[in-house]
């Protein structure tokens, strides 16, 4: 299991190569590349630009193992939805140039879930099916994220709903990005949700919160019980990486201290990986 994180709160200050330097120096082996950053979701840069970033990262022993597509995935306005679809497919292409094995894509939540359940299921089924040709062309998996906050429910907010969608899609182009913080915000038992999804989980978003706000902070700075979470991942047979989506932890950290903050973040991540390995090897 490699330790990974997204590039937010670093990229805007240090640029992409400076961010890779920090990842390497702090002990991260993987990177979740934010193709939802505007400059990386379109045609601003060519293939050579991305393959150069990939080589630079590899030379620093950092693998760009996953990416994140722009979101929201849909809007009430059709023209905005069509534009976003193009952004998502171009992000899939760009992520493939970086060597990412999967790209996280949000479900469509342009309407409230309650009262629109069947319509939203069919809408999302059509949306994700339309990504299959691009996944095949760019040789990248689409990792469907469990989208849920206290204020917003969705067709992917629970393990049961995710399984229903995956079964309907019935295509190897899809996997699950399990977002621990979102599950906690929904008031669900995280361990039970992981157990239900099992080997359908391809990647993770690891972050903490207080059960009320989507804080995206570091584990142990919220109210999630992490020992049981890592035990559930280990017992589920999960084989992917531990990938932080906890950049807001560094929101108020001065620039001069961000490398130190990433080193601490790395220690927390490797501690969680140690707990995962403990339970994985437990008789």
Short mmCIF file of C-alpha atoms in Angstrom, two decimals:
data_model
loop_
_atom_site.label_atom_id
_atom_site.label_comp_id
_atom_site.label_asym_id
_atom_site.label_seq_id
_atom_site.Cartn_x
_atom_site.Cartn_y
_atom_site.Cartn_z
CA UNK A 1 0.00 0.00 0.00
CA UNK A 2 1.48 3.33 -1.09
CA UNK A 3 0.80 6.61 0.66
CA UNK A 4 -0.73 9.19 -1.66
CA UNK A 5 -2.38 12.62 -1.45
CA UNK A 6 -3.86 15.23 -3.72
CA UNK A 7 -1.95 18.37 -4.71
CA UNK A 8 -4.25 21.08 -3.35
CA UNK A 9 -2.79 23.75 -0.99
CA UNK A 10 0.64 23.05 -2.50
CA UNK A 11 0.23 23.38 -6.24
CA UNK A 12 -1.05 26.95 -6.03
CA UNK A 13 2.13 28.01 -4.20
CA UNK A 14 4.92 25.76 -5.47
CA UNK A 15 3.73 24.72 -8.95
CA UNK A 16 3.52 21.10 -10.02
CA UNK A 17 7.23 20.22 -10.01
CA UNK A 18 7.76 22.00 -6.69
CA UNK A 19 4.83 20.03 -5.32
CA UNK A 20 6.35 16.77 -6.53
CA UNK A 21 9.59 17.76 -4.76
CA UNK A 22 7.66 18.24 -1.51
CA UNK A 23 5.86 14.90 -1.91
CA UNK A 24 9.17 13.15 -2.40
CA UNK A 25 10.92 14.92 0.46
CA UNK A 26 7.99 14.24 2.81
CA UNK A 27 7.91 10.50 2.12
CA UNK A 28 4.88 10.14 -0.15
CA UNK A 29 5.10 7.36 -2.72
CA UNK A 30 1.96 8.30 -4.66
CA UNK A 31 0.02 11.30 -5.90
CA UNK A 32 -3.66 11.99 -6.58
CA UNK A 33 -3.45 14.48 -9.44
CA UNK A 34 -6.14 17.16 -9.45
CA UNK A 35 -7.28 17.29 -13.05
CA UNK A 36 -10.18 19.31 -11.67
CA UNK A 37 -7.74 22.25 -11.55
CA UNK A 38 -8.78 24.30 -14.57
CA UNK A 39 -5.44 24.27 -16.37
CA UNK A 40 -5.31 20.44 -16.30
CA UNK A 41 -8.86 19.72 -17.48
CA UNK A 42 -8.61 20.93 -21.07
CA UNK A 43 -6.26 21.50 -23.99
CA UNK A 44 -3.91 24.08 -22.46
CA UNK A 45 -1.03 21.56 -22.36
CA UNK A 46 -0.08 18.82 -24.83
CA UNK A 47 0.87 15.20 -24.26
CA UNK A 48 4.58 16.04 -23.96
CA UNK A 49 3.84 18.34 -21.00
CA UNK A 50 2.11 15.56 -19.07
CA UNK A 51 4.64 12.87 -19.93
CA UNK A 52 7.38 15.23 -18.72
CA UNK A 53 5.55 15.60 -15.38
CA UNK A 54 5.18 11.82 -15.19
CA UNK A 55 8.93 11.34 -15.76
CA UNK A 56 9.80 14.05 -13.22
CA UNK A 57 7.59 12.37 -10.62
CA UNK A 58 8.96 8.90 -11.37
CA UNK A 59 12.52 10.21 -11.03
CA UNK A 60 11.51 11.41 -7.55
CA UNK A 61 9.98 7.98 -6.76
CA UNK A 62 6.44 9.39 -6.79
CA UNK A 63 3.82 7.51 -8.80
CA UNK A 64 0.83 9.46 -10.11
CA UNK A 65 -1.52 6.62 -9.24
CA UNK A 66 -4.92 8.31 -9.47
CA UNK A 67 -6.51 11.55 -10.60
CA UNK A 68 -9.67 13.56 -10.01
CA UNK A 69 -12.02 14.80 -12.73
CA UNK A 70 -13.78 18.20 -12.60
CA UNK A 71 -17.02 18.39 -10.64
CA UNK A 72 -19.97 18.89 -10.41
CA UNK A 73 -20.62 16.35 -13.15
CA UNK A 74 -23.97 17.85 -14.16
CA UNK A 75 -26.06 21.02 -13.97
CA UNK A 76 -29.65 22.00 -14.50
CA UNK A 77 -28.50 23.86 -17.62
CA UNK A 78 -27.86 21.45 -20.51
CA UNK A 79 -25.17 23.63 -22.09
CA UNK A 80 -23.15 23.67 -18.87
CA UNK A 81 -23.51 19.89 -18.56
CA UNK A 82 -22.22 19.37 -22.11
CA UNK A 83 -19.23 21.61 -21.42
CA UNK A 84 -18.46 19.73 -18.22
CA UNK A 85 -18.67 16.38 -19.99
CA UNK A 86 -15.95 17.56 -22.37
CA UNK A 87 -13.87 18.70 -19.39
CA UNK A 88 -14.23 15.26 -17.78
CA UNK A 89 -13.23 13.34 -20.92
CA UNK A 90 -10.24 15.62 -21.53
CA UNK A 91 -9.23 15.11 -17.92
CA UNK A 92 -9.36 11.35 -18.49
CA UNK A 93 -7.02 11.78 -21.44
CA UNK A 94 -4.62 14.05 -19.55
CA UNK A 95 -4.62 11.74 -16.54
CA UNK A 96 -3.72 8.81 -18.78
CA UNK A 97 -0.71 10.76 -20.07
CA UNK A 98 0.37 11.12 -16.44
CA UNK A 99 0.18 7.36 -15.97
CA UNK A 100 -2.81 7.41 -13.61
CA UNK A 101 -4.55 4.05 -13.41
CA UNK A 102 -7.92 5.53 -12.43
CA UNK A 103 -9.73 8.84 -12.30
CA UNK A 104 -12.34 9.76 -9.71
CA UNK A 105 -15.65 10.99 -11.12
CA UNK A 106 -18.59 12.30 -9.08
CA UNK A 107 -22.13 11.13 -9.69
CA UNK A 108 -24.62 13.61 -11.10
CA UNK A 109 -26.46 15.50 -8.34
CA UNK A 110 -28.05 18.42 -10.19
CA UNK A 111 -31.41 17.53 -8.64
CA UNK A 112 -32.25 16.58 -5.04
CA UNK A 113 -32.18 12.81 -4.54
CA UNK A 114 -35.45 12.60 -2.62
CA UNK A 115 -38.35 12.45 -5.06
CA UNK A 116 -36.07 12.01 -8.08
CA UNK A 117 -34.53 8.63 -7.26
CA UNK A 118 -35.48 6.72 -10.44
CA UNK A 119 -34.81 9.66 -12.75
CA UNK A 120 -31.37 10.28 -11.22
CA UNK A 121 -30.47 6.59 -11.42
CA UNK A 122 -31.27 6.44 -15.14
CA UNK A 123 -29.51 9.77 -15.72
CA UNK A 124 -26.36 8.55 -13.96
CA UNK A 125 -26.48 5.18 -15.68
CA UNK A 126 -26.49 6.94 -19.05
CA UNK A 127 -23.79 9.39 -17.94
CA UNK A 128 -21.35 6.74 -16.76
CA UNK A 129 -22.03 4.48 -19.76
CA UNK A 130 -21.07 7.41 -22.00
CA UNK A 131 -17.62 7.43 -20.37
CA UNK A 132 -16.87 3.80 -21.32
CA UNK A 133 -15.42 4.55 -24.80
CA UNK A 134 -13.07 7.13 -23.28
CA UNK A 135 -12.01 4.78 -20.49
CA UNK A 136 -11.18 2.16 -23.11
CA UNK A 137 -9.40 4.62 -25.41
CA UNK A 138 -7.25 6.08 -22.63
CA UNK A 139 -6.86 2.80 -20.69
CA UNK A 140 -8.01 4.32 -17.41
CA UNK A 141 -10.65 3.19 -14.93
CA UNK A 142 -13.46 5.46 -13.77
CA UNK A 143 -13.62 5.44 -9.97
CA UNK A 144 -17.15 6.41 -8.94
CA UNK A 145 -17.08 8.34 -5.67
CA UNK A 146 -19.63 8.01 -2.89
CA UNK A 147 -21.04 11.55 -2.86
CA UNK A 148 -22.83 12.52 0.32
CA UNK A 149 -22.96 15.30 2.89
CA UNK A 150 -25.53 16.06 5.55
CA UNK A 151 -27.16 18.45 3.10
CA UNK A 152 -26.98 16.29 -0.02
CA UNK A 153 -27.91 12.69 -0.67
CA UNK A 154 -27.19 10.93 -3.95
CA UNK A 155 -27.49 7.64 -5.84
CA UNK A 156 -23.92 6.84 -4.74
CA UNK A 157 -24.18 7.82 -1.07
CA UNK A 158 -24.42 4.26 0.26
CA UNK A 159 -22.70 0.96 -0.51
CA UNK A 160 -25.99 -0.60 -1.57
CA UNK A 161 -26.65 2.18 -4.09
CA UNK A 162 -23.11 2.00 -5.44
CA UNK A 163 -23.41 -1.76 -5.91
CA UNK A 164 -26.73 -1.34 -7.72
CA UNK A 165 -25.14 1.18 -10.10
CA UNK A 166 -22.03 -0.95 -10.68
CA UNK A 167 -24.13 -4.03 -11.37
CA UNK A 168 -26.22 -2.08 -13.89
CA UNK A 169 -23.10 -0.73 -15.61
CA UNK A 170 -21.61 -4.25 -15.69
CA UNK A 171 -18.29 -3.11 -17.15
CA UNK A 172 -14.69 -3.45 -16.00
CA UNK A 173 -14.13 0.23 -16.79
CA UNK A 174 -15.58 1.09 -13.37
CA UNK A 175 -14.41 0.84 -9.78
CA UNK A 176 -15.21 2.69 -6.54
CA UNK A 177 -13.43 5.56 -4.85
CA UNK A 178 -14.41 5.14 -1.22
CA UNK A 179 -14.51 8.52 0.53
CA UNK A 180 -14.32 7.90 4.27
CA UNK A 181 -15.29 11.45 5.25
CA UNK A 182 -18.42 11.43 3.10
CA UNK A 183 -19.55 8.16 4.62
CA UNK A 184 -19.17 9.61 8.11
CA UNK A 185 -21.18 12.71 7.14
CA UNK A 186 -24.03 10.44 6.05
CA UNK A 187 -24.14 8.90 9.51
CA UNK A 188 -23.28 5.46 8.16
CA UNK A 189 -21.15 2.76 9.78
CA UNK A 190 -17.89 3.10 7.83
CA UNK A 191 -16.72 -0.45 8.52
CA UNK A 192 -20.00 -1.97 7.36
CA UNK A 193 -19.95 0.10 4.15
CA UNK A 194 -16.39 -1.02 3.38
CA UNK A 195 -17.32 -4.64 4.10
CA UNK A 196 -20.29 -4.47 1.70
CA UNK A 197 -18.20 -2.99 -1.12
CA UNK A 198 -15.27 -5.36 -0.61
CA UNK A 199 -12.99 -5.66 -3.64
CA UNK A 200 -15.13 -3.23 -5.62
CA UNK A 201 -13.11 -0.43 -3.95
CA UNK A 202 -10.25 0.60 -6.21
CA UNK A 203 -9.00 3.73 -4.46
CA UNK A 204 -9.65 5.95 -1.47
CA UNK A 205 -10.21 9.49 -0.26
CA UNK A 206 -8.97 9.61 3.33
CA UNK A 207 -9.94 12.60 5.47
CA UNK A 208 -11.65 13.44 8.74
CA UNK A 209 -14.49 15.69 9.90
CA UNK A 210 -16.79 16.37 12.83
CA UNK A 211 -19.83 14.62 11.34
CA UNK A 212 -21.43 17.96 10.45
CA UNK A 213 -19.16 19.81 7.99
CA UNK A 214 -17.07 18.37 5.13
CA UNK A 215 -13.81 19.58 6.70
CA UNK A 216 -11.34 17.49 4.67
CA UNK A 217 -8.89 17.57 7.54
CA UNK A 218 -6.26 15.06 8.63
CA UNK A 219 -7.21 11.85 10.47
CA UNK A 220 -7.34 12.31 14.25
CA UNK A 221 -8.41 15.93 13.82
CA UNK A 222 -12.08 15.01 13.55
CA UNK A 223 -14.33 12.35 15.06
CA UNK A 224 -13.82 9.31 12.84
CA UNK A 225 -12.57 6.20 14.67
CA UNK A 226 -9.61 5.27 12.46
CA UNK A 227 -8.62 1.99 14.06
CA UNK A 228 -11.87 0.36 12.97
CA UNK A 229 -11.61 1.95 9.51
CA UNK A 230 -8.18 0.47 8.83
CA UNK A 231 -9.28 -2.89 10.19
CA UNK A 232 -12.26 -2.86 7.82
CA UNK A 233 -10.05 -2.04 4.82
CA UNK A 234 -7.63 -4.83 5.78
CA UNK A 235 -10.36 -7.43 6.28
CA UNK A 236 -12.13 -6.44 3.04
CA UNK A 237 -9.12 -7.45 0.95
CA UNK A 238 -8.47 -3.90 -0.28
CA UNK A 239 -5.30 -3.81 -2.41
CA UNK A 240 -5.09 -0.14 -3.38
CA UNK A 241 -3.38 2.90 -1.89
CA UNK A 242 -4.14 5.13 1.07
CA UNK A 243 -4.79 8.49 -0.56
CA UNK A 244 -5.35 11.61 1.51
CA UNK A 245 -7.91 14.19 0.42
CA UNK A 246 -7.14 16.26 3.51
CA UNK A 247 -5.56 19.38 2.04
CA UNK A 248 -7.65 21.75 4.17
CA UNK A 249 -5.52 20.61 7.10
CA UNK A 250 -2.87 22.97 5.69
CA UNK A 251 -5.16 25.88 4.87
CA UNK A 252 -3.77 28.16 7.58
CA UNK A 253 -0.23 26.75 7.61
CA UNK A 254 2.35 29.37 6.55
CA UNK A 255 4.19 28.67 3.30
CA UNK A 256 7.50 28.18 5.13
CA UNK A 257 5.94 25.37 7.20
CA UNK A 258 4.13 23.43 4.48
CA UNK A 259 6.93 20.94 3.88
CA UNK A 260 6.99 20.24 7.63
CA UNK A 261 3.19 19.89 7.56
CA UNK A 262 3.47 17.37 4.72
CA UNK A 263 6.12 15.43 6.66
CA UNK A 264 3.73 15.19 9.60
CA UNK A 265 0.92 14.24 7.24
CA UNK A 266 3.17 11.49 5.89
CA UNK A 267 3.78 10.18 9.43
CA UNK A 268 0.04 10.00 10.05
CA UNK A 269 -0.47 8.19 6.76
CA UNK A 270 2.25 5.65 7.37
CA UNK A 271 0.87 5.04 10.86
CA UNK A 272 -2.51 4.18 9.32
CA UNK A 273 -0.80 1.91 6.79
CA UNK A 274 0.98 0.15 9.67
CA UNK A 275 -2.40 -0.44 11.33
CA UNK A 276 -3.78 -1.76 8.02
CA UNK A 277 -0.87 -4.19 7.75
CA UNK A 278 -1.31 -5.28 11.36
CA UNK A 279 -4.93 -6.29 10.74
CA UNK A 280 -4.14 -7.75 7.33
CA UNK A 281 -1.61 -10.13 8.93
CA UNK A 282 -3.76 -10.83 11.99
CA UNK A 283 -4.61 -14.51 12.34
#
